[in-house]
PDB file of C-alpha atoms and ligand atoms in Angstrom:
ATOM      1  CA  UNK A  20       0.000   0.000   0.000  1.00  0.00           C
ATOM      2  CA  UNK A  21       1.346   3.089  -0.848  1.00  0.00           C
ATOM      3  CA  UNK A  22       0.278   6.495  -0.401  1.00  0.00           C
ATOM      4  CA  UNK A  23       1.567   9.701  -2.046  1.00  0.00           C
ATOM      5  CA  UNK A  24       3.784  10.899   0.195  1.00  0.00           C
ATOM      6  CA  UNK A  25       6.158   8.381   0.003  1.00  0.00           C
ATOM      7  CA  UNK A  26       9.115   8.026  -1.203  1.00  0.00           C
ATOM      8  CA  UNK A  27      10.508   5.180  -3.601  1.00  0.00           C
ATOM      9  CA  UNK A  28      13.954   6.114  -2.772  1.00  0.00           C
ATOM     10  CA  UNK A  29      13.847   6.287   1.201  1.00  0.00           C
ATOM     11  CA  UNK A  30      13.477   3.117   2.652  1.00  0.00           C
ATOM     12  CA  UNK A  31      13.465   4.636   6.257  1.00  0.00           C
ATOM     13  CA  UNK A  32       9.946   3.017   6.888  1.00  0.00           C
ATOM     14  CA  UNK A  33      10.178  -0.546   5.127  1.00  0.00           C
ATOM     15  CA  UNK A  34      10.343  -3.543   7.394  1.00  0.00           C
ATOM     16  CA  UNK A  35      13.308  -5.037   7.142  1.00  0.00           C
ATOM     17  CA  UNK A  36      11.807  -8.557   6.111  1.00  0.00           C
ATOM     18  CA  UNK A  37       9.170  -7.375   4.160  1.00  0.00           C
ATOM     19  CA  UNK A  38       8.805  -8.802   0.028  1.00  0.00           C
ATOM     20  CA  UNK A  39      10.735  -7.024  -1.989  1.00  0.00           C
ATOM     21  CA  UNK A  40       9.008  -6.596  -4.642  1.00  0.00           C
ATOM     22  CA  UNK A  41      10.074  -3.382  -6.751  1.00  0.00           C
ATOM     23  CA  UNK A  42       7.815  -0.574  -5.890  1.00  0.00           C
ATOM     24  CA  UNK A  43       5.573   0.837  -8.144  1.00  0.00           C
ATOM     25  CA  UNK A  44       7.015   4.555  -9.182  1.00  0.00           C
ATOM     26  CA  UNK A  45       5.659   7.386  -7.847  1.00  0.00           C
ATOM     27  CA  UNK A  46       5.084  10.872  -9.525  1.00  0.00           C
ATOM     28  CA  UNK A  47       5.694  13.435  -6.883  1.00  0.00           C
ATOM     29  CA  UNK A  48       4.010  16.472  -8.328  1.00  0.00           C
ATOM     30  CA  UNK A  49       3.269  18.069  -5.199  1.00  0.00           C
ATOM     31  CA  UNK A  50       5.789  17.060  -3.189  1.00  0.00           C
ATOM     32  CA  UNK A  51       9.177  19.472  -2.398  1.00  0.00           C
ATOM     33  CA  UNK A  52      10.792  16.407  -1.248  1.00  0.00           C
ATOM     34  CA  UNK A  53      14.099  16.646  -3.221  1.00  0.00           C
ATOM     35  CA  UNK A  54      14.489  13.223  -5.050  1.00  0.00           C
ATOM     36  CA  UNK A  55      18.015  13.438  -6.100  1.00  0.00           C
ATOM     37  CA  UNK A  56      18.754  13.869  -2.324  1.00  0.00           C
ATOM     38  CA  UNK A  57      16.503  11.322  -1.746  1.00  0.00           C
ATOM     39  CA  UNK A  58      18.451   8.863  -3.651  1.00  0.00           C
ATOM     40  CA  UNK A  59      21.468   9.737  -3.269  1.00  0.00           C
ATOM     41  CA  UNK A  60      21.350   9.356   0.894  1.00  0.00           C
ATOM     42  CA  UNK A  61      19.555   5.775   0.101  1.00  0.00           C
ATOM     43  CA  UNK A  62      22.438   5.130  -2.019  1.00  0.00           C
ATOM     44  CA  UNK A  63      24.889   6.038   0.608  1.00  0.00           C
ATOM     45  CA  UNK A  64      23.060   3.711   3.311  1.00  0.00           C
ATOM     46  CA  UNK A  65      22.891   1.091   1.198  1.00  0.00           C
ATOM     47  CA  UNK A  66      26.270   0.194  -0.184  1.00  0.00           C
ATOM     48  CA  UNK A  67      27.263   0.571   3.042  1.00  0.00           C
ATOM     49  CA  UNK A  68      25.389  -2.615   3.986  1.00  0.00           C
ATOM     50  CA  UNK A  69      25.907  -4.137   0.912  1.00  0.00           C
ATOM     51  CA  UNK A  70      29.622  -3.905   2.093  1.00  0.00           C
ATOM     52  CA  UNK A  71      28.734  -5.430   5.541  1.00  0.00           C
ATOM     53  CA  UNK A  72      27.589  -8.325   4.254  1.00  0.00           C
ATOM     54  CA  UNK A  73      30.852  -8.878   1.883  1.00  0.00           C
ATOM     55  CA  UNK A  74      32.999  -8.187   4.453  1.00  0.00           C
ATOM     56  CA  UNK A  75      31.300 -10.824   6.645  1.00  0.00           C
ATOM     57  CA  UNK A  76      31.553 -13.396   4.280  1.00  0.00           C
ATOM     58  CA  UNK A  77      34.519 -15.466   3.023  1.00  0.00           C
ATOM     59  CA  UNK A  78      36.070 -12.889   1.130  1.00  0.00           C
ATOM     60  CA  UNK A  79      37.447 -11.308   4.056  1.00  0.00           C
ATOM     61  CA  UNK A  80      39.928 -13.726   5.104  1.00  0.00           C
ATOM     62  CA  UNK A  81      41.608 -12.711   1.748  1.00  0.00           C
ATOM     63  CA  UNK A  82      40.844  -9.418   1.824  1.00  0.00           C
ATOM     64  CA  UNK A  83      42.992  -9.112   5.407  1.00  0.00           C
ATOM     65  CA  UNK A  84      45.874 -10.688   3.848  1.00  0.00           C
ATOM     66  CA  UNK A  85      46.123  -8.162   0.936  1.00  0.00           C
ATOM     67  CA  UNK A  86      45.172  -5.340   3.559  1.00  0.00           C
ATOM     68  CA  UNK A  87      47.927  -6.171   5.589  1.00  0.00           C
ATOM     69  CA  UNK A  88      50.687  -6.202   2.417  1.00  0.00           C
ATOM     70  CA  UNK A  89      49.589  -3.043   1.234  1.00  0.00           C
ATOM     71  CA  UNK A  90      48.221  -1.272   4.363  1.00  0.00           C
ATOM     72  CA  UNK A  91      50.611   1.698   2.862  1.00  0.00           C
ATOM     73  CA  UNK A  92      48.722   2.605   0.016  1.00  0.00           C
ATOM     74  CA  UNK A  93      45.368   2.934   1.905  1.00  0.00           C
ATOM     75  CA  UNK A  94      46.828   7.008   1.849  1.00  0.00           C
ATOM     76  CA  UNK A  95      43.662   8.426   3.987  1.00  0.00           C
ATOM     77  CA  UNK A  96      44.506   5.658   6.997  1.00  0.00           C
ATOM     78  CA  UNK A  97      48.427   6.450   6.444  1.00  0.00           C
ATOM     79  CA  UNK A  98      47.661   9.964   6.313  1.00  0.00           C
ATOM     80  CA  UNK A  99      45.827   9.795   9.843  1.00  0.00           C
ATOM     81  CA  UNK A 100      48.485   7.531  11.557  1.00  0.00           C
ATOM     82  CA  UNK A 101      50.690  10.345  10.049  1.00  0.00           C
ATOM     83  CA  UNK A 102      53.023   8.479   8.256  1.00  0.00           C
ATOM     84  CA  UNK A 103      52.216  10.336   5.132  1.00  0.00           C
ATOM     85  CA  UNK A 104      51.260  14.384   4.327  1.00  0.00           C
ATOM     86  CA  UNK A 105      48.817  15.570   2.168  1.00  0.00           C
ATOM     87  CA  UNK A 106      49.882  15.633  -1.546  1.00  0.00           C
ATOM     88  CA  UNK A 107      50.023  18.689  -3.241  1.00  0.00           C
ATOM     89  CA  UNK A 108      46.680  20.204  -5.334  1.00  0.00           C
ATOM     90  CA  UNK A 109      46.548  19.920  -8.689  1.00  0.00           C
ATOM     91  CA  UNK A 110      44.606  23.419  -8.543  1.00  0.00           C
ATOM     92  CA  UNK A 111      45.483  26.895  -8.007  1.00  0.00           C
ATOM     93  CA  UNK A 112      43.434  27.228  -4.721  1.00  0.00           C
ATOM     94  CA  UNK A 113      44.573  28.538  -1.890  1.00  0.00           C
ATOM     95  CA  UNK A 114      45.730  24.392  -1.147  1.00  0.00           C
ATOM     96  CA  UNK A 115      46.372  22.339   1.783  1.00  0.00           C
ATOM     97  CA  UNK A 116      49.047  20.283   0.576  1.00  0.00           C
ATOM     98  CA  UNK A 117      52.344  18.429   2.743  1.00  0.00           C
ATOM     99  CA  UNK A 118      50.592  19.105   5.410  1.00  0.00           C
ATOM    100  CA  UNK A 119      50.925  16.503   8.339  1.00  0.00           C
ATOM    101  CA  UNK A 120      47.776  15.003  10.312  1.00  0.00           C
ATOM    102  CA  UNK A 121      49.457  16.489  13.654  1.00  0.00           C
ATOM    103  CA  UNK A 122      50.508  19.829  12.140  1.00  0.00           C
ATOM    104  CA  UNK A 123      47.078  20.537  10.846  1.00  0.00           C
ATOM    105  CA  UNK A 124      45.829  20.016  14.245  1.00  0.00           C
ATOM    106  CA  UNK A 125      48.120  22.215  15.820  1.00  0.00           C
ATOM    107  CA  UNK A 126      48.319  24.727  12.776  1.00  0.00           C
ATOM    108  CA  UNK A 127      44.665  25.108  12.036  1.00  0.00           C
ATOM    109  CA  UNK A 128      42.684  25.385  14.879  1.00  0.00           C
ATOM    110  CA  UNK A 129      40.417  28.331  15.111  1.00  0.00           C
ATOM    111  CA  UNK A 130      42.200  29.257  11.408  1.00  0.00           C
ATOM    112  CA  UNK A 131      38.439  30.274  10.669  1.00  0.00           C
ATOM    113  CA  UNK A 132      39.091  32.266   6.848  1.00  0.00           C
ATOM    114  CA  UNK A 133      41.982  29.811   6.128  1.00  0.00           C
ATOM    115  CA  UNK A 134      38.900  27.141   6.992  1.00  0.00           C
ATOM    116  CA  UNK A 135      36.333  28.482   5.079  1.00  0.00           C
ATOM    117  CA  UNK A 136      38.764  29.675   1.708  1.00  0.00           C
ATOM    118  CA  UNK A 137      40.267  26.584   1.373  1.00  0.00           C
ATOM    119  CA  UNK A 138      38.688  23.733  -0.388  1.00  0.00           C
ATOM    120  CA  UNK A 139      40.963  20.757  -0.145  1.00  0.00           C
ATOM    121  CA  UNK A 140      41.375  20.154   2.754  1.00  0.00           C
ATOM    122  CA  UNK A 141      38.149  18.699   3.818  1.00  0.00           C
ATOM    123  CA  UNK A 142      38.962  15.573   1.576  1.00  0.00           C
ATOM    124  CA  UNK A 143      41.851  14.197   3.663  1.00  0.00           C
ATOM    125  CA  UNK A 144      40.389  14.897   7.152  1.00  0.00           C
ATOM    126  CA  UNK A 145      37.101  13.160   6.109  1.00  0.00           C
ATOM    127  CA  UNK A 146      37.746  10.266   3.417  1.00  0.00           C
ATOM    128  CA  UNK A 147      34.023   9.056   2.614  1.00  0.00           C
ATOM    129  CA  UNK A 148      34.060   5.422   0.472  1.00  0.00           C
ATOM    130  CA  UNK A 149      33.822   5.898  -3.188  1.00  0.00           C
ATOM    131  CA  UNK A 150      31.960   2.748  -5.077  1.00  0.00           C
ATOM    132  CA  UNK A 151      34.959  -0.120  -4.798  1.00  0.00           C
ATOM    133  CA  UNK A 152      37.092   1.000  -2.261  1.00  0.00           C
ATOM    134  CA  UNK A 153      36.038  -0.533   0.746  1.00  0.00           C
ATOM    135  CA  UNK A 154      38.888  -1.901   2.527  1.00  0.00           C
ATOM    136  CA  UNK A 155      40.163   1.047   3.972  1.00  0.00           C
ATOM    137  CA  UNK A 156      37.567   2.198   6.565  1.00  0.00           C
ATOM    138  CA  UNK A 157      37.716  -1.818   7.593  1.00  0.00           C
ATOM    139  CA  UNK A 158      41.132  -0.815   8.644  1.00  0.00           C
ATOM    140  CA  UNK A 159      40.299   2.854   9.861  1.00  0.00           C
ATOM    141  CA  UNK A 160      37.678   1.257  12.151  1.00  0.00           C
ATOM    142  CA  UNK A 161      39.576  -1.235  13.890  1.00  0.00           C
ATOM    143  CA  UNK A 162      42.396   1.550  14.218  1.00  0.00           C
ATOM    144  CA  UNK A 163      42.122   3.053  17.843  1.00  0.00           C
ATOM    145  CA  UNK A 164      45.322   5.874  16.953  1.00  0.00           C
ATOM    146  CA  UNK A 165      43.033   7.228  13.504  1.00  0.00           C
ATOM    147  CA  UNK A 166      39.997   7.177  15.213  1.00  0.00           C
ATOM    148  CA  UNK A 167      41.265   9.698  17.838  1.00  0.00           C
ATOM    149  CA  UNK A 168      42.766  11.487  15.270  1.00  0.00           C
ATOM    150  CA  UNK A 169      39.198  12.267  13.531  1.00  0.00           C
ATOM    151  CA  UNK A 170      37.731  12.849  16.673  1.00  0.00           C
ATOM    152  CA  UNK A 171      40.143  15.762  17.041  1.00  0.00           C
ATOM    153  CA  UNK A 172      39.224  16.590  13.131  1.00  0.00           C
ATOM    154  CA  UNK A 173      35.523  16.344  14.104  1.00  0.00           C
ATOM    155  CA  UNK A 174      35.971  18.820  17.587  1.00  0.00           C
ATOM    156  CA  UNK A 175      38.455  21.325  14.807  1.00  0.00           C
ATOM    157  CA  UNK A 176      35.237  21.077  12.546  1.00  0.00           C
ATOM    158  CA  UNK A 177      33.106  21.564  15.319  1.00  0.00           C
ATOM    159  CA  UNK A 178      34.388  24.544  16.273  1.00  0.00           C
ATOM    160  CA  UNK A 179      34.407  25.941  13.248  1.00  0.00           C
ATOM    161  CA  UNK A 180      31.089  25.993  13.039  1.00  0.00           C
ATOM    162  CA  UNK A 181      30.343  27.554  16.371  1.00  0.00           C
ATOM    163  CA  UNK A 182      29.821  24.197  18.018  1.00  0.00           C
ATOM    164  CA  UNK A 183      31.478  21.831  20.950  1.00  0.00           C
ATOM    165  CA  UNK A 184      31.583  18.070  21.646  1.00  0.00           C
ATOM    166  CA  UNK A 185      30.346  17.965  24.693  1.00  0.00           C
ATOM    167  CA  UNK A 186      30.468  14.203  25.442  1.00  0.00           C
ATOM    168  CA  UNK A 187      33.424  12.413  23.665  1.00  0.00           C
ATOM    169  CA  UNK A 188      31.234   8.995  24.327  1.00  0.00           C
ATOM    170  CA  UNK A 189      28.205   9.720  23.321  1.00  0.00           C
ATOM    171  CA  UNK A 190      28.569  12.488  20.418  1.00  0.00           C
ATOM    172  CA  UNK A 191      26.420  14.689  22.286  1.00  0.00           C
ATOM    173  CA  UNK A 192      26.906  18.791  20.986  1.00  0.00           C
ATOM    174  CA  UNK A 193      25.878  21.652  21.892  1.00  0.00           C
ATOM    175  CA  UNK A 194      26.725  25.265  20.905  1.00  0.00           C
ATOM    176  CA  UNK A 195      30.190  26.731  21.879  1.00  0.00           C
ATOM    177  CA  UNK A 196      30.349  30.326  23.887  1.00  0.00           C
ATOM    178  CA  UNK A 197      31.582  32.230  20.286  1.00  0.00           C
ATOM    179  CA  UNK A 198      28.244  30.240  18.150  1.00  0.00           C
ATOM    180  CA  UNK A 199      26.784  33.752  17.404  1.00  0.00           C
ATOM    181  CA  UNK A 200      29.741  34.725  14.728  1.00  0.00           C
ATOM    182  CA  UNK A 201      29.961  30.985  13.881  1.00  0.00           C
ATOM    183  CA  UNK A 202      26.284  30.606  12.947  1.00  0.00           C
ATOM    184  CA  UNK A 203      26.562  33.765  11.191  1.00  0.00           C
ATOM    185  CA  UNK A 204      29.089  32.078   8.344  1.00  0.00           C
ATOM    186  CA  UNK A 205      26.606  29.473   8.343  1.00  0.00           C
ATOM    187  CA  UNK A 206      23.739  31.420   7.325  1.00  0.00           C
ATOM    188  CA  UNK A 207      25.050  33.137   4.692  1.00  0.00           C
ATOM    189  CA  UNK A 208      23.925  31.284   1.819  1.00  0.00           C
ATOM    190  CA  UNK A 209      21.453  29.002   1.773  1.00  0.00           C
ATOM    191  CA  UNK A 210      23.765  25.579  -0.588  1.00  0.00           C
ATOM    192  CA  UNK A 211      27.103  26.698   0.569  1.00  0.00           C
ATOM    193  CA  UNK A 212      29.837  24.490   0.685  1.00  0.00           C
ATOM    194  CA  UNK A 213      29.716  24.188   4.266  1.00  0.00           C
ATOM    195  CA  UNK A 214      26.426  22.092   3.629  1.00  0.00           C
ATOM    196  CA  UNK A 215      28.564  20.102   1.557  1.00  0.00           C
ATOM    197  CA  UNK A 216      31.039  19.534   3.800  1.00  0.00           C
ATOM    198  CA  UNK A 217      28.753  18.972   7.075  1.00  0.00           C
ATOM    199  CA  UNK A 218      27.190  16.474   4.764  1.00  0.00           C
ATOM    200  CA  UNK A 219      30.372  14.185   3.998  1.00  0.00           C
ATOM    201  CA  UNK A 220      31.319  14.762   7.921  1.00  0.00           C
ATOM    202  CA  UNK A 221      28.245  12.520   8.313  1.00  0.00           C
ATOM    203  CA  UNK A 222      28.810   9.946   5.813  1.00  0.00           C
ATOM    204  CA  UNK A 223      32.672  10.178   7.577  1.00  0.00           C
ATOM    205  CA  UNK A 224      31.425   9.192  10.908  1.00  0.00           C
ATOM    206  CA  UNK A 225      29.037   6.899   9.871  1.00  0.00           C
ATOM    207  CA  UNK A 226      31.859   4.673   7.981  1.00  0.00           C
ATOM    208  CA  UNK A 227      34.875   5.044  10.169  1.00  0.00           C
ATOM    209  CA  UNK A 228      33.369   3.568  12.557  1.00  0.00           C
ATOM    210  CA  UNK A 229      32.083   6.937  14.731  1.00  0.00           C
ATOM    211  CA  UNK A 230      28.411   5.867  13.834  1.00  0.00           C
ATOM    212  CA  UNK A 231      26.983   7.470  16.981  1.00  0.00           C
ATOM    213  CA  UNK A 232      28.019  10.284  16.805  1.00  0.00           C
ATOM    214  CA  UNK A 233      25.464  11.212  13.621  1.00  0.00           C
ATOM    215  CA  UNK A 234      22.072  10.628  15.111  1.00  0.00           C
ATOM    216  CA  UNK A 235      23.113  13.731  17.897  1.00  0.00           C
ATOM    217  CA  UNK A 236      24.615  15.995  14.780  1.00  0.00           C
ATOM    218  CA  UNK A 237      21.514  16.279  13.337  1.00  0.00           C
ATOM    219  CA  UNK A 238      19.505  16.460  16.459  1.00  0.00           C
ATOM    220  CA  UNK A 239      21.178  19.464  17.064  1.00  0.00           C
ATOM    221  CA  UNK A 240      20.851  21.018  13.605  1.00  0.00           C
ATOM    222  CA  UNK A 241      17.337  20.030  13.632  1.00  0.00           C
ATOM    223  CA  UNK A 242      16.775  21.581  16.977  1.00  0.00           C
ATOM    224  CA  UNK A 243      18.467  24.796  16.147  1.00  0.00           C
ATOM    225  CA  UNK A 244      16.459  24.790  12.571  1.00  0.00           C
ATOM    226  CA  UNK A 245      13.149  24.007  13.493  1.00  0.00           C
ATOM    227  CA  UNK A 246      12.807  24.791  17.313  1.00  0.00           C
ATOM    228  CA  UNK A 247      14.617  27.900  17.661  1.00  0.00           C
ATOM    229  CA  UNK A 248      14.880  29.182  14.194  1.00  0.00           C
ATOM    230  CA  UNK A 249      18.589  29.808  13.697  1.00  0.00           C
ATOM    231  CA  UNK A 250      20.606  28.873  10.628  1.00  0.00           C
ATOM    232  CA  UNK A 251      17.105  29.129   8.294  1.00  0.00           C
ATOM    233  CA  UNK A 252      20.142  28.474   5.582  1.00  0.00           C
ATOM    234  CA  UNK A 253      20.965  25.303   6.691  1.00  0.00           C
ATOM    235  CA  UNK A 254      17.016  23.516   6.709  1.00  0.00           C
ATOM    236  CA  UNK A 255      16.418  22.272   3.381  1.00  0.00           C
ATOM    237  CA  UNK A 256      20.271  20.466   3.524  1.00  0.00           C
ATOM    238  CA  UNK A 257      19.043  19.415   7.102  1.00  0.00           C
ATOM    239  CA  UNK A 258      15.968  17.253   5.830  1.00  0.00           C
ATOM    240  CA  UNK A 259      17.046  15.962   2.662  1.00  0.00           C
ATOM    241  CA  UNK A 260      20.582  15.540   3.274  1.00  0.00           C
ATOM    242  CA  UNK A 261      21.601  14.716   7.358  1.00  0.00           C
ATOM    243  CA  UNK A 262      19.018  13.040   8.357  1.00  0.00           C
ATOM    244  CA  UNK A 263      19.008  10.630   5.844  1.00  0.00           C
ATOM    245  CA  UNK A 264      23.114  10.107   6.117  1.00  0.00           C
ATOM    246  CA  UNK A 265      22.001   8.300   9.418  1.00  0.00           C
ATOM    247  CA  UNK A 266      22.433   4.496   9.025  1.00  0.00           C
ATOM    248  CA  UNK A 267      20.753   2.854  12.289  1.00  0.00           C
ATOM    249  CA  UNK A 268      17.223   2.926  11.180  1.00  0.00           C
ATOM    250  CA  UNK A 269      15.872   3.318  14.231  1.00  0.00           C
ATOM    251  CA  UNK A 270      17.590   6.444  15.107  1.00  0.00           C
ATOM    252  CA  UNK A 271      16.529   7.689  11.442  1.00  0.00           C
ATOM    253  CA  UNK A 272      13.102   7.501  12.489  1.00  0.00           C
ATOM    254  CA  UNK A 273      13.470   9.211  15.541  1.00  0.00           C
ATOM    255  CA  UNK A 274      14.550  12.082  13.982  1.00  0.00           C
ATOM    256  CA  UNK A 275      12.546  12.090  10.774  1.00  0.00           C
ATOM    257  CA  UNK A 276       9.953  12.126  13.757  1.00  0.00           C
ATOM    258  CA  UNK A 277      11.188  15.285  15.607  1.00  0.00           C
ATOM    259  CA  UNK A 278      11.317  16.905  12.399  1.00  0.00           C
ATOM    260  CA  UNK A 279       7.556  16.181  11.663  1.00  0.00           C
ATOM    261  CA  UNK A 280       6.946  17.422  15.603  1.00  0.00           C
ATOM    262  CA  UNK A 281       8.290  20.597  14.942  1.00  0.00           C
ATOM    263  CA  UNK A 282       8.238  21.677  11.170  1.00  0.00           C
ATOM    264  CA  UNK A 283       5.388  24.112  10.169  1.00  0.00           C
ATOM    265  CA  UNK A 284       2.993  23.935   8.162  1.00  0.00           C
ATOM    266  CA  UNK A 285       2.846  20.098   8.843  1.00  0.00           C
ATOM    267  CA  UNK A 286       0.935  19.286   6.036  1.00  0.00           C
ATOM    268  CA  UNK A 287       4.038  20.350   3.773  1.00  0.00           C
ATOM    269  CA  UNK A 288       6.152  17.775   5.359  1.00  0.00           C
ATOM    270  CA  UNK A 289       7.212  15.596   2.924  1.00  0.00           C
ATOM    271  CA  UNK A 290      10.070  13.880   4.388  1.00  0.00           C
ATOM    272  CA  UNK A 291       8.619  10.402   5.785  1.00  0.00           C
ATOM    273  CA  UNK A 292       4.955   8.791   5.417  1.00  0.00           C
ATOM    274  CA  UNK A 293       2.446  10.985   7.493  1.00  0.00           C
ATOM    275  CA  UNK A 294       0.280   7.798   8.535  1.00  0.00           C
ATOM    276  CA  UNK A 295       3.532   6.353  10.614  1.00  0.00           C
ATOM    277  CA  UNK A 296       4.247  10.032  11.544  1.00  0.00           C
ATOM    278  CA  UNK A 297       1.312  10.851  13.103  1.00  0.00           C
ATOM    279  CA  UNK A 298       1.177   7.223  15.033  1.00  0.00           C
ATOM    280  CA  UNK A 299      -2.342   5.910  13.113  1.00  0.00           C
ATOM    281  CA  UNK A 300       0.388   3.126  12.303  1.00  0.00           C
ATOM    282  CA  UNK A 301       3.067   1.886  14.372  1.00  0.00           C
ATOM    283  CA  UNK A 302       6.177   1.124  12.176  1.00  0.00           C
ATOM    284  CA  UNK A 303       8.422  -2.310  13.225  1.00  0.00           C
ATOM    285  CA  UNK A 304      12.129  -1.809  13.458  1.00  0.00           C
TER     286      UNK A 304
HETATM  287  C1  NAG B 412      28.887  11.262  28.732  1.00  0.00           C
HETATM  288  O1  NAG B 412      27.708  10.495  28.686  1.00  0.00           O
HETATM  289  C2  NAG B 412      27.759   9.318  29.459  1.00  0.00           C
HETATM  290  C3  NAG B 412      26.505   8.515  29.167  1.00  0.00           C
HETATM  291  O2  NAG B 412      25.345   9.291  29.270  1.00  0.00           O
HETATM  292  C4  NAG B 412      27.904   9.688  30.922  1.00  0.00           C
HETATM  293  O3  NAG B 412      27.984   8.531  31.733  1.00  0.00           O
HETATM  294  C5  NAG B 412      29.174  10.528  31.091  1.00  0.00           C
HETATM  295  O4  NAG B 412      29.279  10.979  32.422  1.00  0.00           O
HETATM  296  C6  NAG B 412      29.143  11.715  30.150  1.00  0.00           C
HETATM  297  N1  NAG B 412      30.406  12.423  30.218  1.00  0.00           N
HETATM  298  C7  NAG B 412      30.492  13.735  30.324  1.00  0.00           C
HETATM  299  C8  NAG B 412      31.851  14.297  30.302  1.00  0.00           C
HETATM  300  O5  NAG B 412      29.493  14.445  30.419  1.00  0.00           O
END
């Protein structure tokens, strides 16, 4: 059964065991649901499990060994354990090149212009998996020395943005004492890179194996959006974009939910099915 505001690319709401049988297409006429965002997110969240289930087969015996012989080349894992620098831009940009993991940390922080001018950088701090490269955030994850090292590139990040990790463990955030100027940068246009960029953070943490820190990310942005009304800019990357880089379902939900709580009008929501919205039907996880 399907009604019209759902989505054939946004699987938040399936049940996990449910037929698979290809869904009938859908002509969103009314809708202001973006559809290439749509698909694109699904896309994300699904290779990603695709990938689980590859890694957990045989395969991965073999894949180890050859990991292990060319652990080198994996450049974004040797580039956080430091034992390579960024390689030099093949553009003219202001560029962010033989630059070490530690130096950047100690060089950059609270750089804001030199963060918000230069493009490249953003790249090496958060590596997301293109399509047949998967090896490398197996490693990353199991990597206790990188994983610290893009917490620091998360907090760096964070602070750019006028924002503070206030619980290492759980991901929890909430605004640092400068936000105002910070939030101000943010606003100013309303598909600026830094949507971009706050984007593949997600997809980062989500693969290199900081998955729980997303679901609080977007609370926060979804708070700050649609509660108290600050960074307006930011909304429409909000919906379509971080909310649907989260990959435990259930957490999804939960905030696809608080964003139906608190958007207005609520008729024009058109980011999740209104009938398990509004709790006529209770979804199964
Ligand atoms: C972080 O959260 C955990 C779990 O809620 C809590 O036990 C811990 O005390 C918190 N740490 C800080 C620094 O607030």
């Amino acid at each position: 059964m399907e009604s019209d505001d759902e989505c054939e690319y946004d699987s938040t709401w399936e049940h996990k065991y449910e037929n698979k049988t290809p869904r009938k297409k859908v002509f969103h006429k009314w809708s202001r649901r973006n559809m290439y965002a749509a698909r694109h997110m699904q896309d994300f969240r699904h290779i990603l499990i695709w990938r689980r289930y590859l890694i957990m087969g045989l395969c991965s015996v073999i894949i180890n060994v050859v990991v292990v012989v060319f652990k080198g080349r994996f450049y974004n894992l040797a580039f956080y354990c430091g034992r390579i620098k960024s390689s030099p831009d093949d553009t003219a940009l202001p560029s962010f090149c033989n630059v070490h993991i530690d130096e950047f940390h100690q060089q950059w922080w609270g750089e804001y212009e030199r963060l918000e001018d230069v493009h490249s950088y953003i790249q090496w701090l958060f590596p997301i998996q293109e399509p047949g490269v998967n090896w490398r955030a197996h490693l990353f994850r199991k990597d206790k020395q990188a994983k610290s090292k893009l917490v620091k590139s998360y907090k760096l990040m964070l602070d750019f943005y006028g924002l503070h990790l206030a619980n290492e463990s759980t991901g929890e955030v909430e605004r640092a004492p400068n936000w105002k100027d910070h939030f101000r940068n943010l606003n100013r246009f309303v598909y600026s890179h830094n949507n971009l960029r706050i984007t593949r953070i997600l997809k980062c943490l989500g693969t290199l194996g900081l998955k729980h820190y997303q679901a609080p990310l977007v609370k926060f942005f979804l708070h700050e959006t649609l509660v108290v009304g600050h960074l307006q800019s930011l909304k429409q990357s909000v919906l379509d974009y971080f909310m649907f880089a989260v990959l435990d379902k259930s957490e999804r939900r939960e905030l696809v939910r608080f964003a139906f709580k608190h958007f207005k009008p609520q008729e024009q929501f058109v980011w999740g099915p209104k009938k398990f919205l509004s709790g006529e039907v209770h979804s199964k996880s």
